[in-house]
PDB file of C-alpha atoms in Angstrom:
ATOM      1  CA  MET U   1      33.948  45.437  60.159  1.00 53.00           C
ATOM      2  CA  TYR U   2      30.633  45.906  61.915  1.00 54.00           C
ATOM      3  CA  GLU U   3      28.879  46.659  58.629  1.00 57.00           C
ATOM      4  CA  GLN U   4      30.308  43.501  57.061  1.00 60.00           C
ATOM      5  CA  VAL U   5      29.091  41.431  60.004  1.00 57.00           C
ATOM      6  CA  SER U   6      25.598  42.896  59.736  1.00 62.00           C
ATOM      7  CA  ALA U   7      25.533  42.309  55.966  1.00 60.00           C
ATOM      8  CA  HIS U   8      26.678  38.728  56.490  1.00 62.00           C
ATOM      9  CA  GLU U   9      23.943  38.220  59.080  1.00 66.00           C
ATOM     10  CA  MET U  10      21.369  39.639  56.642  1.00 66.00           C
ATOM     11  CA  VAL U  11      22.546  37.314  53.871  1.00 64.00           C
ATOM     12  CA  SER U  12      22.567  34.301  56.172  1.00 63.00           C
ATOM     13  CA  MET U  13      19.093  35.133  57.488  1.00 64.00           C
ATOM     14  CA  LYS U  14      17.803  35.547  53.936  1.00 65.00           C
ATOM     15  CA  HIS U  15      19.327  32.344  52.545  1.00 72.00           C
ATOM     16  CA  ARG U  16      19.417  30.175  55.660  1.00 77.00           C
ATOM     17  CA  SER U  17      16.314  28.173  54.746  1.00 82.00           C
ATOM     18  CA  PHE U  18      17.536  27.531  51.206  1.00 80.00           C
ATOM     19  CA  ILE U  19      21.026  26.577  52.412  1.00 80.00           C
ATOM     20  CA  LEU U  20      19.603  24.180  54.995  1.00 82.00           C
ATOM     21  CA  TRP U  21      17.209  22.680  52.429  1.00 84.00           C
ATOM     22  CA  PHE U  22      19.993  22.216  49.858  1.00 83.00           C
ATOM     23  CA  TYR U  23      22.409  20.713  52.410  1.00 84.00           C
ATOM     24  CA  ARG U  24      19.720  18.381  53.732  1.00 84.00           C
ATOM     25  CA  ALA U  25      18.860  17.266  50.189  1.00 82.00           C
ATOM     26  CA  LEU U  26      22.525  16.511  49.493  1.00 79.00           C
ATOM     27  CA  VAL U  27      22.969  14.610  52.759  1.00 78.00           C
ATOM     28  CA  VAL U  28      19.762  12.624  52.272  1.00 78.00           C
ATOM     29  CA  ARG U  29      20.675  11.761  48.691  1.00 75.00           C
ATOM     30  CA  ARG U  30      24.217  10.701  49.666  1.00 70.00           C
ATOM     31  CA  ALA U  31      22.983   8.651  52.618  1.00 66.00           C
ATOM     32  CA  ARG U  32      20.319   7.053  50.419  1.00 62.00           C
ATOM     33  CA  THR U  33      22.897   6.043  47.817  1.00 65.00           C
ATOM     34  CA  TYR U  34      25.377   4.739  50.416  1.00 60.00           C
ATOM     35  CA  THR U  35      22.999   2.844  52.717  1.00 61.00           C
ATOM     36  CA  GLU U  36      20.546   1.565  50.140  1.00 61.00           C
ATOM     37  CA  GLN U  37      20.936  -2.069  51.184  1.00 55.00           C
ATOM     38  CA  TYR U  38      20.649  -1.074  54.862  1.00 62.00           C
ATOM     39  CA  SER U  39      17.614   1.156  54.412  1.00 61.00           C
ATOM     40  CA  PHE U  40      14.663   1.266  56.795  1.00 61.00           C
ATOM     41  CA  GLU U  41      12.249  -0.125  54.213  1.00 64.00           C
ATOM     42  CA  ARG U  42      14.433  -3.126  53.391  1.00 65.00           C
ATOM     43  CA  LEU U  43      15.182  -3.951  57.040  1.00 67.00           C
ATOM     44  CA  ILE U  44      11.728  -3.448  58.587  1.00 68.00           C
ATOM     45  CA  CYS U  45       8.949  -2.794  56.080  1.00 66.00           C
ATOM     46  CA  GLU U  46       9.740  -5.520  53.550  1.00 72.00           C
ATOM     47  CA  PRO U  47       9.973  -8.448  56.057  1.00 71.00           C
ATOM     48  CA  ARG U  48       6.811  -7.191  57.769  1.00 74.00           C
ATOM     49  CA  ASN U  49       4.962  -7.013  54.444  1.00 75.00           C
ATOM     50  CA  LYS U  50       6.222 -10.470  53.451  1.00 79.00           C
ATOM     51  CA  TRP U  51       5.134 -11.867  56.821  1.00 77.00           C
ATOM     52  CA  ARG U  52       1.727 -10.219  56.421  1.00 79.00           C
ATOM     53  CA  GLU U  53       1.323 -11.701  52.932  1.00 79.00           C
ATOM     54  CA  GLN U  54       2.300 -15.119  54.305  1.00 75.00           C
ATOM     55  CA  GLN U  55      -0.279 -14.742  57.076  1.00 74.00           C
ATOM     56  CA  GLN U  56      -2.902 -13.829  54.468  1.00 72.00           C
ATOM     57  CA  GLN U  57      -1.984 -16.911  52.407  1.00 70.00           C
ATOM     58  CA  TRP U  58      -2.217 -19.155  55.476  1.00 66.00           C
ATOM     59  CA  ARG U  59      -5.510 -17.553  56.441  1.00 66.00           C
ATOM     60  CA  LEU U  60      -6.968 -17.978  52.937  1.00 65.00           C
ATOM     61  CA  ALA U  61      -5.706 -21.555  52.592  1.00 61.00           C
ATOM     62  CA  PRO U  62      -8.495 -24.178  52.934  1.00 63.00           C
ATOM     63  CA  GLY U  63      -8.286 -25.921  56.293  1.00 61.00           C
ATOM     64  CA  GLY U  64      -5.156 -24.011  57.284  1.00 55.00           C
ATOM     65  CA  ASN U  65      -6.792 -21.422  59.500  1.00 54.00           C
ATOM     66  CA  TRP U  66      -4.893 -22.348  62.649  1.00 54.00           C
ATOM     67  CA  LEU U  67      -5.211 -18.882  64.222  1.00 54.00           C
ATOM     68  CA  ASP U  68      -8.911 -19.263  65.080  1.00 47.00           C
TER      69      ASP U  68
END
């Protein structure tokens, strides 16, 4: 009993990093496939980039530089 527990602890200590990496990869892949339309890039980065491109177009437009 005690030898089995120690062997199990040795195996878990040896393979803990790989098990955590594999589980995290599965969870991240599943979450990425499920919440693709609610992702961080589509909610925050894409509107910010579109707004920045619109600001650049307004800034480069002739006579439309209303920020100065």
